[in-house]
Coordinates of C-alpha atoms in Angstrom, one line a residue:
M1375 CA 33.2 139.0 208.1
N1376 CA 30.8 137.7 210.6
A1377 CA 28.3 135.0 211.0
T1378 CA 25.6 137.1 209.4
H1379 CA 27.5 137.6 206.2
I1380 CA 25.9 137.1 202.8
S1381 CA 28.5 136.4 200.2
T1382 CA 26.6 136.6 196.9
Q1383 CA 24.8 140.1 196.7
H1384 CA 22.7 141.2 193.8
L1385 CA 23.5 144.7 192.7
V1386 CA 20.8 144.5 190.0
S1387 CA 17.5 143.6 191.7
Q1388 CA 16.4 140.1 190.4
V1389 CA 12.8 141.5 190.1
L1390 CA 14.3 143.9 187.4
L1391 CA 16.4 141.2 185.7
R1392 CA 13.3 138.9 185.4
E1393 CA 11.7 141.6 183.3
F1394 CA 14.3 140.8 180.5
T1395 CA 13.8 137.1 180.5
M1396 CA 11.8 134.5 178.5
P1397 CA 11.1 130.9 179.2
G1398 CA 14.0 128.4 178.6
P1399 CA 15.3 125.2 179.7
G1400 CA 15.4 125.0 183.4
G1401 CA 13.6 128.3 183.9
R1402 CA 13.5 131.9 182.7
Q1403 CA 16.6 133.2 180.9
L1404 CA 18.1 136.4 179.7
L1405 CA 21.2 137.3 177.6
P1406 CA 24.2 138.7 179.4
F1407 CA 26.5 140.6 177.0
D1408 CA 30.3 141.1 178.0
V1409 CA 31.1 144.6 177.1
Q1410 CA 34.7 144.0 177.8
N1411 CA 34.8 141.1 175.4
P1412 CA 32.1 141.9 172.8
K1413 CA 33.3 139.3 170.4
R1414 CA 32.9 136.5 172.7
R1415 CA 29.9 134.0 172.3
Q1416 CA 27.3 135.0 174.7
K1417 CA 25.2 132.3 176.6
L1418 CA 21.8 132.7 178.0
K1419 CA 21.6 132.6 181.8
G1420 CA 19.0 132.7 184.6
P1421 CA 18.4 136.0 186.5
R1422 CA 20.0 134.5 189.8
A1423 CA 23.3 134.2 187.8
C1424 CA 23.5 137.8 186.7
G1425 CA 23.9 141.2 188.3
A1426 CA 25.6 139.9 191.4
A1427 CA 28.9 140.5 193.0
K1428 CA 30.8 138.4 195.7
D1429 CA 31.2 140.1 199.1
F1430 CA 30.2 143.4 197.7
V1431 CA 29.5 144.4 201.3
A1432 CA 32.0 142.5 203.2
F1433 CA 31.2 143.5 206.9
D1434 CA 28.0 142.7 208.4
S1435 CA 26.2 142.5 205.0
A1436 CA 22.9 141.6 206.6
T1437 CA 22.2 145.0 207.7
A1438 CA 22.7 146.4 204.3
E1439 CA 20.6 143.5 202.8
D1440 CA 17.8 144.4 205.3
L1441 CA 17.9 148.3 204.1
W1442 CA 17.9 147.1 200.4
N1443 CA 14.8 144.7 201.3
S1444 CA 13.0 147.5 202.8
V1445 CA 12.7 148.9 199.3
E1446 CA 12.6 145.8 197.1
T1447 CA 9.8 144.1 199.0
H1448 CA 7.5 146.7 197.9
V1449 CA 8.7 146.8 194.3
P1450 CA 6.5 144.1 192.5
L1451 CA 3.3 146.0 193.0
A1452 CA 4.8 149.3 192.0
L1453 CA 6.4 147.7 189.0
T1454 CA 3.0 146.2 187.9
A1455 CA 1.4 149.7 188.1
A1456 CA 4.2 151.3 186.1
K1457 CA 3.9 148.7 183.4
A1458 CA 0.2 149.1 183.4
G1459 CA 0.6 153.0 182.8
S1460 CA -0.8 153.9 186.2
P1461 CA 2.2 154.6 188.5
F1462 CA 0.7 157.7 190.0
A1463 CA -2.8 156.3 191.0
H1464 CA -1.3 155.2 194.2
P1465 CA 1.1 157.7 195.7
P1466 CA 3.3 155.1 197.6
H1467 CA 4.1 153.5 194.3
V1468 CA 5.9 156.6 193.3
E1469 CA 8.1 156.6 196.5
V1470 CA 8.9 153.0 195.9
L1471 CA 10.0 153.5 192.2
R1472 CA 12.1 156.6 193.1
N1473 CA 13.7 154.7 196.0
L1474 CA 14.4 151.9 193.6
V1475 CA 16.3 154.3 191.3
V1476 CA 18.3 155.6 194.2
L1477 CA 19.1 152.0 195.6
H1478 CA 20.6 151.1 192.2
Y1479 CA 22.6 154.4 192.1
V1480 CA 24.1 153.7 195.4
R1481 CA 24.4 149.8 195.6
S1482 CA 26.8 150.0 192.6
H1483 CA 30.2 149.2 191.2
R1484 CA 30.7 152.8 190.6
Y1485 CA 29.8 153.9 194.1
Q1486 CA 32.3 151.3 195.4
S1487 CA 34.9 152.6 193.1
V1488 CA 34.3 156.3 194.3
H1489 CA 34.6 155.1 197.8
T1490 CA 37.9 153.4 197.3
A1491 CA 39.3 156.3 195.4
A1492 CA 38.0 158.9 198.1
F1493 CA 39.8 156.8 200.8
K1494 CA 43.1 156.7 199.0
T1495 CA 42.9 160.4 198.3
V1496 CA 42.2 161.3 201.9
S1497 CA 45.0 159.0 203.1
G1498 CA 47.3 160.6 200.8
K1499 CA 46.4 164.1 202.1
V1500 CA 46.9 162.9 205.8
R1501 CA 50.3 161.7 205.0
S1502 CA 51.1 165.0 203.4
E1503 CA 49.8 166.9 206.3
L1504 CA 51.7 164.8 208.8
L1505 CA 55.0 165.4 207.0
K1506 CA 54.2 169.1 206.6
R1507 CA 53.0 170.0 210.1
F1508 CA 54.3 167.3 212.5
P1509 CA 57.8 166.1 211.2
E1510 CA 59.4 166.4 214.7
P1511 CA 56.5 164.3 216.5
L1512 CA 56.8 161.8 213.7
R1513 CA 60.5 161.4 214.3
R1514 CA 60.2 161.1 218.0
E1515 CA 57.4 158.5 217.6
A1516 CA 59.5 156.6 214.9
L1517 CA 62.4 156.6 217.4
R1518 CA 59.9 155.2 220.1
Q1519 CA 58.4 152.6 218.0
T1520 CA 61.5 151.3 215.8
G1521 CA 64.7 152.7 217.7
L1522 CA 65.7 154.4 214.5
H1523 CA 66.4 158.0 213.6
L1524 CA 64.6 159.1 210.4
P1525 CA 66.0 162.3 209.3
G1526 CA 65.0 162.1 205.5
P1527 CA 61.6 162.9 204.1
G1528 CA 61.5 159.4 202.3
S1529 CA 62.0 157.3 205.5
L1530 CA 59.6 159.7 207.4
G1531 CA 57.0 159.5 204.8
S1532 CA 57.2 155.6 204.9
F1533 CA 56.7 155.8 208.7
A1534 CA 53.8 158.1 208.3
E1535 CA 52.1 155.5 206.0
R1536 CA 52.9 152.9 208.7
L1537 CA 51.0 155.0 211.2
I1538 CA 48.0 155.6 208.8
A1539 CA 47.8 151.8 208.1
Q1540 CA 47.7 151.2 211.9
S1541 CA 44.7 153.6 212.4
E1542 CA 41.1 152.4 213.3
V1543 CA 39.9 154.0 210.2
T1544 CA 42.2 152.2 207.9
R1545 CA 41.3 149.0 209.6
S1546 CA 37.8 149.8 209.1
F1547 CA 38.5 150.4 205.4
G1548 CA 40.3 147.1 205.1
N1549 CA 37.6 144.9 206.6
G1550 CA 34.8 146.6 204.8
E1551 CA 33.1 148.2 207.8
L1552 CA 33.7 151.7 206.5
F1553 CA 32.2 150.9 203.2
R1554 CA 29.1 149.5 204.7
T1555 CA 28.5 152.5 206.9
S1556 CA 29.3 154.7 204.0
I1557 CA 26.8 153.0 201.6
E1558 CA 24.0 153.0 204.0
D1559 CA 24.6 156.7 204.8
M1560 CA 24.8 157.5 201.2
F1561 CA 21.5 155.6 200.4
N1562 CA 19.6 157.6 203.1
K1563 CA 21.1 160.9 202.0
V1564 CA 20.4 160.4 198.3
R1565 CA 16.8 159.1 199.1
D1566 CA 16.1 162.2 201.1
M1567 CA 17.5 164.5 198.3
A1568 CA 15.5 162.7 195.7
A1569 CA 12.2 162.9 197.8
A1570 CA 12.6 166.6 198.3
E1571 CA 13.8 167.6 194.8
W1572 CA 12.8 165.1 192.2
H1573 CA 9.6 163.5 190.7
L1574 CA 9.2 160.4 188.7
E1575 CA 9.0 159.8 184.9
V1576 CA 8.1 156.5 183.4
L1577 CA 9.2 156.3 179.7
T1578 CA 8.2 153.8 177.2
P1579 CA 9.9 153.4 173.6
E1580 CA 7.8 154.2 170.4
N1581 CA 10.0 151.5 168.9
G1582 CA 12.8 149.1 170.1
Q1583 CA 13.7 147.8 173.6
F1584 CA 15.8 149.0 176.6
L1585 CA 18.7 146.8 177.8
I1586 CA 20.0 147.0 181.5
G1587 CA 23.6 147.2 182.7
D1588 CA 25.2 145.8 185.8
T1589 CA 25.5 149.5 187.0
P1590 CA 22.1 150.4 185.8
A1591 CA 21.1 153.6 187.6
V1592 CA 23.2 156.4 185.8
T1593 CA 23.3 160.2 186.4
L1594 CA 23.5 162.2 183.2
R1595 CA 23.2 165.6 181.7
T1596 CA 20.9 166.1 178.6
D1597 CA 22.4 169.5 177.3
V1598 CA 25.1 167.7 175.2
R1599 CA 25.2 164.8 172.9
P1600 CA 26.3 162.0 173.7
F1601 CA 25.0 162.4 177.1
P1602 CA 27.7 163.0 179.7
I1603 CA 27.3 160.5 182.4
N1604 CA 28.4 159.6 186.0
M1605 CA 28.5 163.2 187.6
A1606 CA 27.8 163.7 191.0
F1607 CA 23.9 163.4 191.8
G1608 CA 23.5 167.1 192.4
D1609 CA 25.1 168.0 189.1
A1610 CA 22.9 165.8 186.9
H1611 CA 19.9 166.6 185.0
T1612 CA 18.4 163.1 185.7
L1613 CA 19.1 159.7 186.9
V1614 CA 17.8 156.9 184.8
L1615 CA 17.1 153.3 185.4
P1616 CA 15.7 150.8 182.9
I1617 CA 12.9 148.5 184.7
G1618 CA 12.3 146.3 181.7
P1619 CA 12.6 146.1 177.9
R1620 CA 9.5 148.5 177.5
H1621 CA 9.9 150.8 180.6
L1622 CA 12.5 153.2 182.0
L1623 CA 12.4 155.3 185.1
A1624 CA 13.9 158.8 185.2
L1625 CA 13.9 161.4 187.9
G1626 CA 12.8 164.7 186.7
P1627 CA 10.9 167.9 187.5
K1628 CA 7.4 166.5 187.6
N1629 CA 5.6 163.2 187.5
L1630 CA 4.7 162.1 184.1
T1631 CA 4.4 159.1 181.8
G1632 CA 5.7 159.5 178.3
R1633 CA 6.9 157.9 175.0
I1634 CA 10.3 158.4 173.5
S1635 CA 11.7 157.9 170.1
K1636 CA 13.9 155.0 168.9
A1637 CA 16.8 157.4 168.7
A1638 CA 16.3 158.3 172.3
V1639 CA 16.2 154.7 173.2
D1640 CA 19.5 154.0 171.4
E1641 CA 21.0 156.8 173.3
L1642 CA 20.0 155.4 176.7
N1643 CA 21.0 151.9 175.7
A1644 CA 24.4 153.4 174.9
V1645 CA 24.5 155.0 178.4
Q1646 CA 24.0 151.6 179.9
I1647 CA 26.8 150.0 177.9
R1648 CA 29.1 153.0 178.8
A1649 CA 28.2 152.8 182.4
A1650 CA 28.6 149.0 182.7
D1651 CA 31.4 147.5 185.0
R1652 CA 31.4 144.3 182.9
Y1653 CA 27.9 143.2 181.6
V1654 CA 24.7 144.5 180.1
Y1655 CA 21.6 142.3 180.0
M1656 CA 18.9 142.0 177.4
H1657 CA 15.8 140.1 176.4
P1658 CA 17.0 137.2 174.2
R1659 CA 14.8 138.2 171.4
S1660 CA 15.4 142.0 171.7
G1661 CA 17.8 142.1 168.6
L1662 CA 20.1 144.3 170.6
E1663 CA 23.2 142.0 170.5
T1664 CA 24.6 143.7 167.3
F1665 CA 24.0 147.1 168.8
A1666 CA 25.8 146.2 172.0
R1667 CA 28.6 144.7 170.2
D1668 CA 29.2 147.7 168.0
K1669 CA 28.8 150.3 171.0
A1670 CA 31.0 148.1 173.2
A1671 CA 33.7 148.0 170.5
Q1672 CA 33.4 151.9 170.2
Y1673 CA 33.6 152.6 173.8
R1674 CA 36.2 150.1 174.9

């Protein structure tokens, strides 16, 4: 980590979390709900204390923060237009809101997990290929570095792992540089795909309220119930993001505003609970705590 490192990084934009707050002692507060411990007593918190991760981008985080800020700076005006029912009156608002969805899809616990799993998978494949295609060069290099003859596959495999651990790519993975590069590249890629292939839907409940999770932008398919979630962006029917108790953004085939039933609101709230890494957040007077407790117990 270098001098520009920012340790506490919000994965859920504070401008969104504030939509779920009400005035309280010391400022505005919302209700975090721990989906891993649904029976614990939940305490109100301010938005600054929610939706954040420590050292999420651990290497040169300021460049990533600059990229996120290039979207978030324009969100308040676009959010106001969406809540007023006129998100399409000013075309740049559509781009901002669509990019906000993409931002939360990429800047997420889930993408970090996918990145880590992909690196481990590739490292395993590299080890297998080294043993399969280059056993003799491996033995010679082992003899050069250690002075030992390694005839067996077990010892040779351990040496291959040592070589992989010494590689520049592995060092970049370990210090977080690879993740920062990957997440910035993925944001740009998905943003371009969304701009080319998707429009924006702004949905409001006929009854009830939305809650928001700590991994709030979720891909899903709508042809099965309950909705399958967390598939690759290109395989999804939509990508959804709550932006307040009364508004949710979804990527779709055309720009539209619409109202959805209480049953659909419940399904989308259940999606947030299933996708959450640890917490979902709700307005303190939403009445959603019992719903979240029941769903969390069901899914966990």
